[in-house]
PDB file of C-alpha atoms in Angstrom:
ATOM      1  CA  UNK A 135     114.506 147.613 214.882  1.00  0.00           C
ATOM      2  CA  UNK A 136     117.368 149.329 212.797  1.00  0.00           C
ATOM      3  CA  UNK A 137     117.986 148.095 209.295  1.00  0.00           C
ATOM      4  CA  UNK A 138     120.823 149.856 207.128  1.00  0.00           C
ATOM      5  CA  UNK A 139     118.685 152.919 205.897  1.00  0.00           C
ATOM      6  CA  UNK A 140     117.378 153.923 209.238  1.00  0.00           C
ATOM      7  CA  UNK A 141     120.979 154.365 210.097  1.00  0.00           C
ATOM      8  CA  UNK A 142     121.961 155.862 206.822  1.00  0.00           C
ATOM      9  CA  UNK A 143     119.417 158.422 207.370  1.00  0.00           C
ATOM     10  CA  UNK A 144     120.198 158.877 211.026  1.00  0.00           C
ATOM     11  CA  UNK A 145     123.715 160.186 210.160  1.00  0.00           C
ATOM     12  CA  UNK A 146     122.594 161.844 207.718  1.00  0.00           C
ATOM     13  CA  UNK A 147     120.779 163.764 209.776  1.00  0.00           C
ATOM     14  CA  UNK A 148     123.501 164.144 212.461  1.00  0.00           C
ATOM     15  CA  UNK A 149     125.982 165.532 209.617  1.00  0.00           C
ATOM     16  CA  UNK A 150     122.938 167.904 207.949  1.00  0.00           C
ATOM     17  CA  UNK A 151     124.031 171.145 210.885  1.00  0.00           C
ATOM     18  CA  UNK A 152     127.102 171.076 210.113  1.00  0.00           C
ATOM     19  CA  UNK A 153     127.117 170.750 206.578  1.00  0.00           C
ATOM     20  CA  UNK A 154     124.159 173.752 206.701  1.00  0.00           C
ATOM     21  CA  UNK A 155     126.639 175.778 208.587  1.00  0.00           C
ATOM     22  CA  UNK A 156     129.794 175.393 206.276  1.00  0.00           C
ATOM     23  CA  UNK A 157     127.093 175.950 202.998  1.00  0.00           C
ATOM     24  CA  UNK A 158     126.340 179.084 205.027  1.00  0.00           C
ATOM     25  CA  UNK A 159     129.438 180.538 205.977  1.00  0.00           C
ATOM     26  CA  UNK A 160     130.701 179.736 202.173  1.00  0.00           C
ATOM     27  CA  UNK A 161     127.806 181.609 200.719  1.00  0.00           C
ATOM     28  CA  UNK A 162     128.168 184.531 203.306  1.00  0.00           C
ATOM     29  CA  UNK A 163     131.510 185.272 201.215  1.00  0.00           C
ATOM     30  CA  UNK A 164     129.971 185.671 197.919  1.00  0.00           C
ATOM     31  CA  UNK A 165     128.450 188.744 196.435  1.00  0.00           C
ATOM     32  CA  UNK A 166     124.789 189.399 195.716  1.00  0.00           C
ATOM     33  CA  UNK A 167     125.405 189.272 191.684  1.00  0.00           C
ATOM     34  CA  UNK A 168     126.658 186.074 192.109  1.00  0.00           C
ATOM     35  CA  UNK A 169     124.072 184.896 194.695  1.00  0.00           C
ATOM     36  CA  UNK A 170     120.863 185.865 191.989  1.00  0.00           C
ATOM     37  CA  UNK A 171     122.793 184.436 189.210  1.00  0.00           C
ATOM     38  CA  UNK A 172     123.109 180.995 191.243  1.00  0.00           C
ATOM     39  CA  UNK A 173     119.371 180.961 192.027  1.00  0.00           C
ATOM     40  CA  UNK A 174     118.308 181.344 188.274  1.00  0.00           C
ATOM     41  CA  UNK A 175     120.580 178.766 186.740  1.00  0.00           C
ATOM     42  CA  UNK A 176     119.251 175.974 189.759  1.00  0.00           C
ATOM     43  CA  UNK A 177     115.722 177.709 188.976  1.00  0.00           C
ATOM     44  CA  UNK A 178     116.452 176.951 185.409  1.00  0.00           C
ATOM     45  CA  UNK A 179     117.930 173.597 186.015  1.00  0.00           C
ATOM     46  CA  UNK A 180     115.254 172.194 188.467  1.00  0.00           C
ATOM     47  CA  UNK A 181     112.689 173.398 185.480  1.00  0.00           C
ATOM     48  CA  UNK A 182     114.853 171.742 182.815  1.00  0.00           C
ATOM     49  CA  UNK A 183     114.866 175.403 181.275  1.00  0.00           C
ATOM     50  CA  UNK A 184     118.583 175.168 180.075  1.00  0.00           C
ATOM     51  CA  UNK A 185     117.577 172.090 177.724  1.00  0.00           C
ATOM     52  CA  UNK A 186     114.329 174.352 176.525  1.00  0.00           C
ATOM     53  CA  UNK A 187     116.599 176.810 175.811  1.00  0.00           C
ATOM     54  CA  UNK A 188     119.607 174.729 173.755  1.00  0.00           C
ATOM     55  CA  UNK A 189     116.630 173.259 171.924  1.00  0.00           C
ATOM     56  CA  UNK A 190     115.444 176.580 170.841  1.00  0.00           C
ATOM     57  CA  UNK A 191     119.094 178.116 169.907  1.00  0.00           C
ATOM     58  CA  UNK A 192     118.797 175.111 167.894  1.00  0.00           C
ATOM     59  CA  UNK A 193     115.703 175.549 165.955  1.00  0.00           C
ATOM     60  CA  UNK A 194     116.795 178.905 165.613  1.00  0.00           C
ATOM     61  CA  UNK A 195     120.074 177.637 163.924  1.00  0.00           C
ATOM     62  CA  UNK A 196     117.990 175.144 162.079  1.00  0.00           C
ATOM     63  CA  UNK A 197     115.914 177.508 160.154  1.00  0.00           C
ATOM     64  CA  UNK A 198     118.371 180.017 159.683  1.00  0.00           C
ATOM     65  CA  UNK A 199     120.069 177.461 157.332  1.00  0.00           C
ATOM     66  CA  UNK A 200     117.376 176.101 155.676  1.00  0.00           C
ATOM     67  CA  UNK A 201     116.422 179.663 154.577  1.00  0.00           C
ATOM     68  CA  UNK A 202     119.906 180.582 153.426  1.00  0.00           C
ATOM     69  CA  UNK A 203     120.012 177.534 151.691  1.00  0.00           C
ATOM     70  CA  UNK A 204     116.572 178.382 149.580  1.00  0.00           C
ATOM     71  CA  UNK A 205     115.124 175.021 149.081  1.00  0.00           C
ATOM     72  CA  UNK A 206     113.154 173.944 146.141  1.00  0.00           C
ATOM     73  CA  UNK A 207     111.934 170.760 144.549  1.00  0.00           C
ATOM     74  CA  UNK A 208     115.293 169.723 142.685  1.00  0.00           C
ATOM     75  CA  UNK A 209     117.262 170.698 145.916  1.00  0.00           C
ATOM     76  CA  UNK A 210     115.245 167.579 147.313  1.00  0.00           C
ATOM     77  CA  UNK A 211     115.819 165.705 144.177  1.00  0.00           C
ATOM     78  CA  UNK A 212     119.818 166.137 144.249  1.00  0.00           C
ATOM     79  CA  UNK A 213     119.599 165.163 148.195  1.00  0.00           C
ATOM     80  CA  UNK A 214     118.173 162.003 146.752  1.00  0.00           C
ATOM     81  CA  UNK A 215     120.565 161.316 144.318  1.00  0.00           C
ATOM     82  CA  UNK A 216     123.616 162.305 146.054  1.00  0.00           C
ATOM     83  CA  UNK A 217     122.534 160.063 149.504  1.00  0.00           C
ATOM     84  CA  UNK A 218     119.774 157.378 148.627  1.00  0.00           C
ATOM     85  CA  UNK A 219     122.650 154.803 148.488  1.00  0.00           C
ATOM     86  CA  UNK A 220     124.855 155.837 151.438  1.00  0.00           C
ATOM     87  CA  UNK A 221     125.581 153.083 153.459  1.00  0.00           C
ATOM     88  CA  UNK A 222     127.435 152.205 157.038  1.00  0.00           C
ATOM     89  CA  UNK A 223     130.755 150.809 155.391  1.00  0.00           C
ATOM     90  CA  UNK A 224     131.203 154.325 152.960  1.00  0.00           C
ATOM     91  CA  UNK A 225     130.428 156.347 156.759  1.00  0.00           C
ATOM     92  CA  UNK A 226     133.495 155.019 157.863  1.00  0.00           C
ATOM     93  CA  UNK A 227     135.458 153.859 155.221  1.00  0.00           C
ATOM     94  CA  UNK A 228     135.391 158.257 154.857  1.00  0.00           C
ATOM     95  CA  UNK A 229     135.339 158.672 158.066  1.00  0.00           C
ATOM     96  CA  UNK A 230     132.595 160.153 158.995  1.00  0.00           C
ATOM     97  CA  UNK A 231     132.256 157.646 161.283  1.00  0.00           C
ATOM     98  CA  UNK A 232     134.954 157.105 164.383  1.00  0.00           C
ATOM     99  CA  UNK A 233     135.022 153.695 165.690  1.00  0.00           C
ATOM    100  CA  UNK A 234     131.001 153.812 166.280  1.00  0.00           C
ATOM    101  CA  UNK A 235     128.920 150.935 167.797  1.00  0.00           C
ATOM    102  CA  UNK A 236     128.073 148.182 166.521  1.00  0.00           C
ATOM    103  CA  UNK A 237     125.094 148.498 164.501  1.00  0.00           C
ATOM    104  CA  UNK A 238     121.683 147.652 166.241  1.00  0.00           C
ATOM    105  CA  UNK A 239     123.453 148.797 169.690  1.00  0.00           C
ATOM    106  CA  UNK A 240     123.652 151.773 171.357  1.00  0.00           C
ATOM    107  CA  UNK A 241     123.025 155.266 169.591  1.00  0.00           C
ATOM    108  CA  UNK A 242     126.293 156.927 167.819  1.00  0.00           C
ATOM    109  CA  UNK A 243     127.607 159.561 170.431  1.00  0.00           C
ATOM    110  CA  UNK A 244     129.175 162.966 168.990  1.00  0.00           C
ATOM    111  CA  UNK A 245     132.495 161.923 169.732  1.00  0.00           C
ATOM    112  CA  UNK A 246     132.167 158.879 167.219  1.00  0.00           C
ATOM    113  CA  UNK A 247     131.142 161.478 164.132  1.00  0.00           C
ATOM    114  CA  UNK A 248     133.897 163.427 163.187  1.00  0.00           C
ATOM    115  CA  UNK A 249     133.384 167.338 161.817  1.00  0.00           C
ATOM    116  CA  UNK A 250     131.953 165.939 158.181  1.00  0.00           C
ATOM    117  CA  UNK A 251     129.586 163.447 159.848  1.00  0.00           C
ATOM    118  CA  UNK A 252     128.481 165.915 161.994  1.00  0.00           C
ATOM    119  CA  UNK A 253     127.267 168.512 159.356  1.00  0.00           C
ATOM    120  CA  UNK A 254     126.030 165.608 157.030  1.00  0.00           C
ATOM    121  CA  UNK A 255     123.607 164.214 160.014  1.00  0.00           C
ATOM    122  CA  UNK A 256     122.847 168.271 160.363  1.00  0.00           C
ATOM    123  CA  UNK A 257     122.092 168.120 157.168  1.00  0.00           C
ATOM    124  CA  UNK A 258     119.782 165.245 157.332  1.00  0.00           C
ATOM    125  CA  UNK A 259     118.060 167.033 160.154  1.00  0.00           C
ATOM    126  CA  UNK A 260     117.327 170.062 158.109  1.00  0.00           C
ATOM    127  CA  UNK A 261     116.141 168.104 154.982  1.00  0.00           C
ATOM    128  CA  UNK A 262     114.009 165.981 157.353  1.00  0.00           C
ATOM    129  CA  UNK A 263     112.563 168.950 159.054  1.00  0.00           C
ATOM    130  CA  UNK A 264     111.971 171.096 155.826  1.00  0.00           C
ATOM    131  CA  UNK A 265     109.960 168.188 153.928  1.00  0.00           C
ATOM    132  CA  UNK A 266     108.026 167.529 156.461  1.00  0.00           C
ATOM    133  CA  UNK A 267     107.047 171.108 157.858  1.00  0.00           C
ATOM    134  CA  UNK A 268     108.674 173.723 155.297  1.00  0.00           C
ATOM    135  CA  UNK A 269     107.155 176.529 153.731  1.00  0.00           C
ATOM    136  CA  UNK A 270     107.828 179.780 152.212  1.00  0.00           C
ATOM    137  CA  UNK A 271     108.279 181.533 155.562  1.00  0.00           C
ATOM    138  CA  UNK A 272     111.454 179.893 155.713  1.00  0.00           C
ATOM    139  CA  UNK A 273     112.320 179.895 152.317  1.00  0.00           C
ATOM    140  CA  UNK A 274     111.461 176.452 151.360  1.00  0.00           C
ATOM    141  CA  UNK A 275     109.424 176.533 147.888  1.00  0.00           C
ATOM    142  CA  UNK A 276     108.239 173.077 147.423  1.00  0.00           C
ATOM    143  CA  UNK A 277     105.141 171.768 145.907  1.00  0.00           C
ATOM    144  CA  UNK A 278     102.835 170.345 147.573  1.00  0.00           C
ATOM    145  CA  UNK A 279      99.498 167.973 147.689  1.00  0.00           C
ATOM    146  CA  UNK A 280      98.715 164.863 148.765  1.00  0.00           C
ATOM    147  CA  UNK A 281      98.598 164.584 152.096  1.00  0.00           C
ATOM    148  CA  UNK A 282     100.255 161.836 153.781  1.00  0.00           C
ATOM    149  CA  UNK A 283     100.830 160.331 157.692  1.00  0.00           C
ATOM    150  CA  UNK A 284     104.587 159.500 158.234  1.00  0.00           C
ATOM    151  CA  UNK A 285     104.943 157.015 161.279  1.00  0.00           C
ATOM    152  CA  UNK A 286     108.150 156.060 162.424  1.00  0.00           C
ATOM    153  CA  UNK A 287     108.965 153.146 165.189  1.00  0.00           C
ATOM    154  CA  UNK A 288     112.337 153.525 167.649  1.00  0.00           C
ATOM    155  CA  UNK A 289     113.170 152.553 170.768  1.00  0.00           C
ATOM    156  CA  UNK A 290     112.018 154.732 173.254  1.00  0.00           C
ATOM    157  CA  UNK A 291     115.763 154.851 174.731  1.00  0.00           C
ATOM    158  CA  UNK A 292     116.584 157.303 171.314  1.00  0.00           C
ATOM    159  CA  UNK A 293     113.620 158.727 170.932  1.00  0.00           C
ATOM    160  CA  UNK A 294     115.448 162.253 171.658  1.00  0.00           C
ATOM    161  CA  UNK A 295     117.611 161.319 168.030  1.00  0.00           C
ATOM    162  CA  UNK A 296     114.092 163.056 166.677  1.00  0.00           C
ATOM    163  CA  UNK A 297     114.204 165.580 169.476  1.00  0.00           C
ATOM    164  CA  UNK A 298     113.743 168.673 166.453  1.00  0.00           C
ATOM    165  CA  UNK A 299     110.192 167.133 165.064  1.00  0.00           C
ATOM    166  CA  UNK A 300     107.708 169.533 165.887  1.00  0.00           C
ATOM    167  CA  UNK A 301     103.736 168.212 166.199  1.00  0.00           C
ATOM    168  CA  UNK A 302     104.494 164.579 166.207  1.00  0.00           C
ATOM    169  CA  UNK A 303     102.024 162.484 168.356  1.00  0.00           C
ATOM    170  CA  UNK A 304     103.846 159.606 170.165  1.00  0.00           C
ATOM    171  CA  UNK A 305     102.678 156.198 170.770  1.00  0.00           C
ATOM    172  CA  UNK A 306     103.807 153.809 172.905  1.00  0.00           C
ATOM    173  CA  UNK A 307     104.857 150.282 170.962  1.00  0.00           C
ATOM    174  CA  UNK A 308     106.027 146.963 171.824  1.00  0.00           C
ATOM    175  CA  UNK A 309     109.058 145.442 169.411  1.00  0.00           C
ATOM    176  CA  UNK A 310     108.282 142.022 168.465  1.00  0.00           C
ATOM    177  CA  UNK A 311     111.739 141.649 166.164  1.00  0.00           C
ATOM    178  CA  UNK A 312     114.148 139.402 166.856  1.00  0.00           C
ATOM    179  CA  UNK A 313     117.580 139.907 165.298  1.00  0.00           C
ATOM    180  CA  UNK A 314     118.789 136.419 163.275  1.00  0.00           C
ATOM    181  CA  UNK A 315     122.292 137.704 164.062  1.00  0.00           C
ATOM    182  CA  UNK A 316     121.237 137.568 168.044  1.00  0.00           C
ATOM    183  CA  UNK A 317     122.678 141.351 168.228  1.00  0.00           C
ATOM    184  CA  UNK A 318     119.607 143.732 168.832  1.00  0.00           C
ATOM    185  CA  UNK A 319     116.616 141.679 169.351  1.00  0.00           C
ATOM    186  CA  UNK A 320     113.486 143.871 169.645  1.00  0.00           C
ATOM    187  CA  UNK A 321     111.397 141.249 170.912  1.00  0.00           C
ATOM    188  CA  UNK A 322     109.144 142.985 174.059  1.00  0.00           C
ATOM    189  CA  UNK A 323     111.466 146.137 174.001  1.00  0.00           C
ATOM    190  CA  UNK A 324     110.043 149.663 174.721  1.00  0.00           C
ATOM    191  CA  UNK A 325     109.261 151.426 171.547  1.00  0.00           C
ATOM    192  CA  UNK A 326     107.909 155.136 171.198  1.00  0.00           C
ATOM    193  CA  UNK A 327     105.947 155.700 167.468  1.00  0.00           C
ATOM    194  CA  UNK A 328     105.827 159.163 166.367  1.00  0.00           C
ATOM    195  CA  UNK A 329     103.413 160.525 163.660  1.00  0.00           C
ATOM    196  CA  UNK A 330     103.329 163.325 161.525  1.00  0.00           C
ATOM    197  CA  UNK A 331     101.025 164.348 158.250  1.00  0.00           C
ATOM    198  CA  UNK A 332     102.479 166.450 155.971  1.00  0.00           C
ATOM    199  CA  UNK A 333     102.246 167.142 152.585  1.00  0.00           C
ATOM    200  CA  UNK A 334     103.629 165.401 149.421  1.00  0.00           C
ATOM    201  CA  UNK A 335     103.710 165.593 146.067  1.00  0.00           C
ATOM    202  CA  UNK A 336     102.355 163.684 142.792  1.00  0.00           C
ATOM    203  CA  UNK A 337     106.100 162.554 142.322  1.00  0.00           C
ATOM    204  CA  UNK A 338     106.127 162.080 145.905  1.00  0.00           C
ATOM    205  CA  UNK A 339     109.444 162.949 145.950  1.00  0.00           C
ATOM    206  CA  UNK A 340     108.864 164.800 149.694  1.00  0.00           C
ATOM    207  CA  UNK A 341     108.378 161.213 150.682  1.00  0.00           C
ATOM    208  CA  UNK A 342     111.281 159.901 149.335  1.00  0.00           C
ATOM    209  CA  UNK A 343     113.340 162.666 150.839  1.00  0.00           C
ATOM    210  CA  UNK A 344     112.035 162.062 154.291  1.00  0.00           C
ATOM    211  CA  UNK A 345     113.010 158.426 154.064  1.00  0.00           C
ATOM    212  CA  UNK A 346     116.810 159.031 152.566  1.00  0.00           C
ATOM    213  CA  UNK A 347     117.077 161.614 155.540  1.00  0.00           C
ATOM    214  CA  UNK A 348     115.788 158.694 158.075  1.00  0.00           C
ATOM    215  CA  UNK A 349     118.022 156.393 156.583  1.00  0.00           C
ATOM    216  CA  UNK A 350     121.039 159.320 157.232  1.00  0.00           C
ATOM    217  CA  UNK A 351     119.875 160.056 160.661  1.00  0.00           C
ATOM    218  CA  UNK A 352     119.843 156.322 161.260  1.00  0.00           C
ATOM    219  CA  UNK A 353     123.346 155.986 159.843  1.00  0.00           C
ATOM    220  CA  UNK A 354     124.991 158.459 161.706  1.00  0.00           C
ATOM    221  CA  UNK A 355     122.674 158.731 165.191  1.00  0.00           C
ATOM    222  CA  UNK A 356     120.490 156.635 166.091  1.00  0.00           C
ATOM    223  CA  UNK A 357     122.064 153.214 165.235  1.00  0.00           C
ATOM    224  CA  UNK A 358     119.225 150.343 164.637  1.00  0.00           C
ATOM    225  CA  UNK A 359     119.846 147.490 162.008  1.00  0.00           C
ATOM    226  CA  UNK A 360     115.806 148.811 160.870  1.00  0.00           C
ATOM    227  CA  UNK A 361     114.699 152.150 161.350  1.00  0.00           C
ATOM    228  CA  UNK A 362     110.952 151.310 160.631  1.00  0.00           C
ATOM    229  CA  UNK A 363     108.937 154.200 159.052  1.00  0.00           C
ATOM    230  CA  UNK A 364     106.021 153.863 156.641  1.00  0.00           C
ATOM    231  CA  UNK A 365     104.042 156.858 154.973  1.00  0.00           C
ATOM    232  CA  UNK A 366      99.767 155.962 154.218  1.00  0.00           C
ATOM    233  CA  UNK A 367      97.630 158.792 152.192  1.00  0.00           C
ATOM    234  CA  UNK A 368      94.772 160.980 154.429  1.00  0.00           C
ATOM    235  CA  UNK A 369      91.574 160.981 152.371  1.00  0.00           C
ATOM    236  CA  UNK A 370      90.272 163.856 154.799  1.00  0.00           C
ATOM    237  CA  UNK A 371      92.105 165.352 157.392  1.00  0.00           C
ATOM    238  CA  UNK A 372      90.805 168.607 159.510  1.00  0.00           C
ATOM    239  CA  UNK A 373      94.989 170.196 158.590  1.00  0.00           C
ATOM    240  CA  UNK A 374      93.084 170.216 154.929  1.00  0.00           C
ATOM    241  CA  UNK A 375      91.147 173.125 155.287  1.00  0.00           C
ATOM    242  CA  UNK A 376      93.399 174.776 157.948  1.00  0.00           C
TER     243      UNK A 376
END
């Protein structure tokens, strides 16, 4: 007995010759160059090769400015200063922010940052990328010593916000939250935890770097009323005598 697919696929299968042919005769036209260059960028695509690639122009960006910038531990201090207190009302009253989403919705799209909120959340990247994995091969000269595990709880939906954090284990979570304002209740929702142990100091000013960078990155991308992340010491850890 027919239902509506078996006859959706039936004519689909009546139209497939003809639609073969025209492909054919339209592809008959074209050159070789272009033919090759076709087949590599559906290669590419089918392999999600193009993403691997903008991912690594932008790593390659990343680190470039971090090591033109040089760095040090009063370069993280001043970040402090100058953005510990940044808040969601002084985004847009400057507009940095353009008309964005209510907060605890969905994540801030590029289109709703404008030029300055796009290189401070840039920023925030770097900063966020530099304490927790810089060294002096890309010019970063920070000190270093206690070791610490950084955890950090999202919705899976924008996990890729943290798409430039390099050896981070994920977890899946469950969010038991509810919102009292009834906007972004958490309760049951599909988290993703992501953990990373890096290195702090006695100040532990890293630390307090990585959170004012969360707390940016938050602001101006990923959009939850709490960005959850909490740092615990390692008494041992086998990265210790790496």
């Amino acid at each position: 007995m027919d239902n509506i697919s078996s006859i959706i696929k039936k004519a689909q299968n009546d139209l497939f010759p003809e639609l073969e042919a025209k492909i054919r005769t339209e592809l008959e036209k074209k050159d070789k160059d272009w033919l090759i260059d076709q087949i590599i960028y559906l290669t590419c695509e089918r392999h999600s090769l193009h993403e691997q690639k903008e991912s690594l122009d932008d790593m390659r960006k990343r680190l470039i400015r971090i090591g033109k910038t040089a760095y040090d531990d009063q370069s993280l201090v001043d970040f402090i200063d100058q953005y510990k207190k940044m808040n969601r009302e002084e985004l847009e009253t400057a507009r940095f922010l353009l008309n964005p989403p209510h907060t605890g919705l969905g994540s801030i799209e590029s289109h709703q940052r404008s030029k300055t909120g796009e290189a401070l959340l840039e920023k925030a990247r770097d900063v966020l990328y530099l304490a927790l994995y810089g060294d002096k091969t890309i010019n970063v000269n920070i000190t270093r010593g206690q070791e610490e595990i950084l955890t950090m709880i999202l919705p899976l939906s924008k996990s890729d916000s943290l798409f430039f954090l390099k050896s981070a284990t994920e977890v899946n979570a469950t969010g038991t939250w509810k919102d009292p304002e009834g906007v972004s209740n958490d309760d049951h929702a599909q988290n993703i935890g992501l953990q990373v142990e890096f290195g702090d100091n006695k100040k532990g000013t890293i630390g307090i770097a990585v959170f004012v960078a969360l707390h940016l990155i938050n602001l101006l991308h990923v959009n939850e009323q709490i960005l959850y992340a909490r740092m615990e010491k390692v008494e041992r850890s086998s990265l210790q005598v790496l």
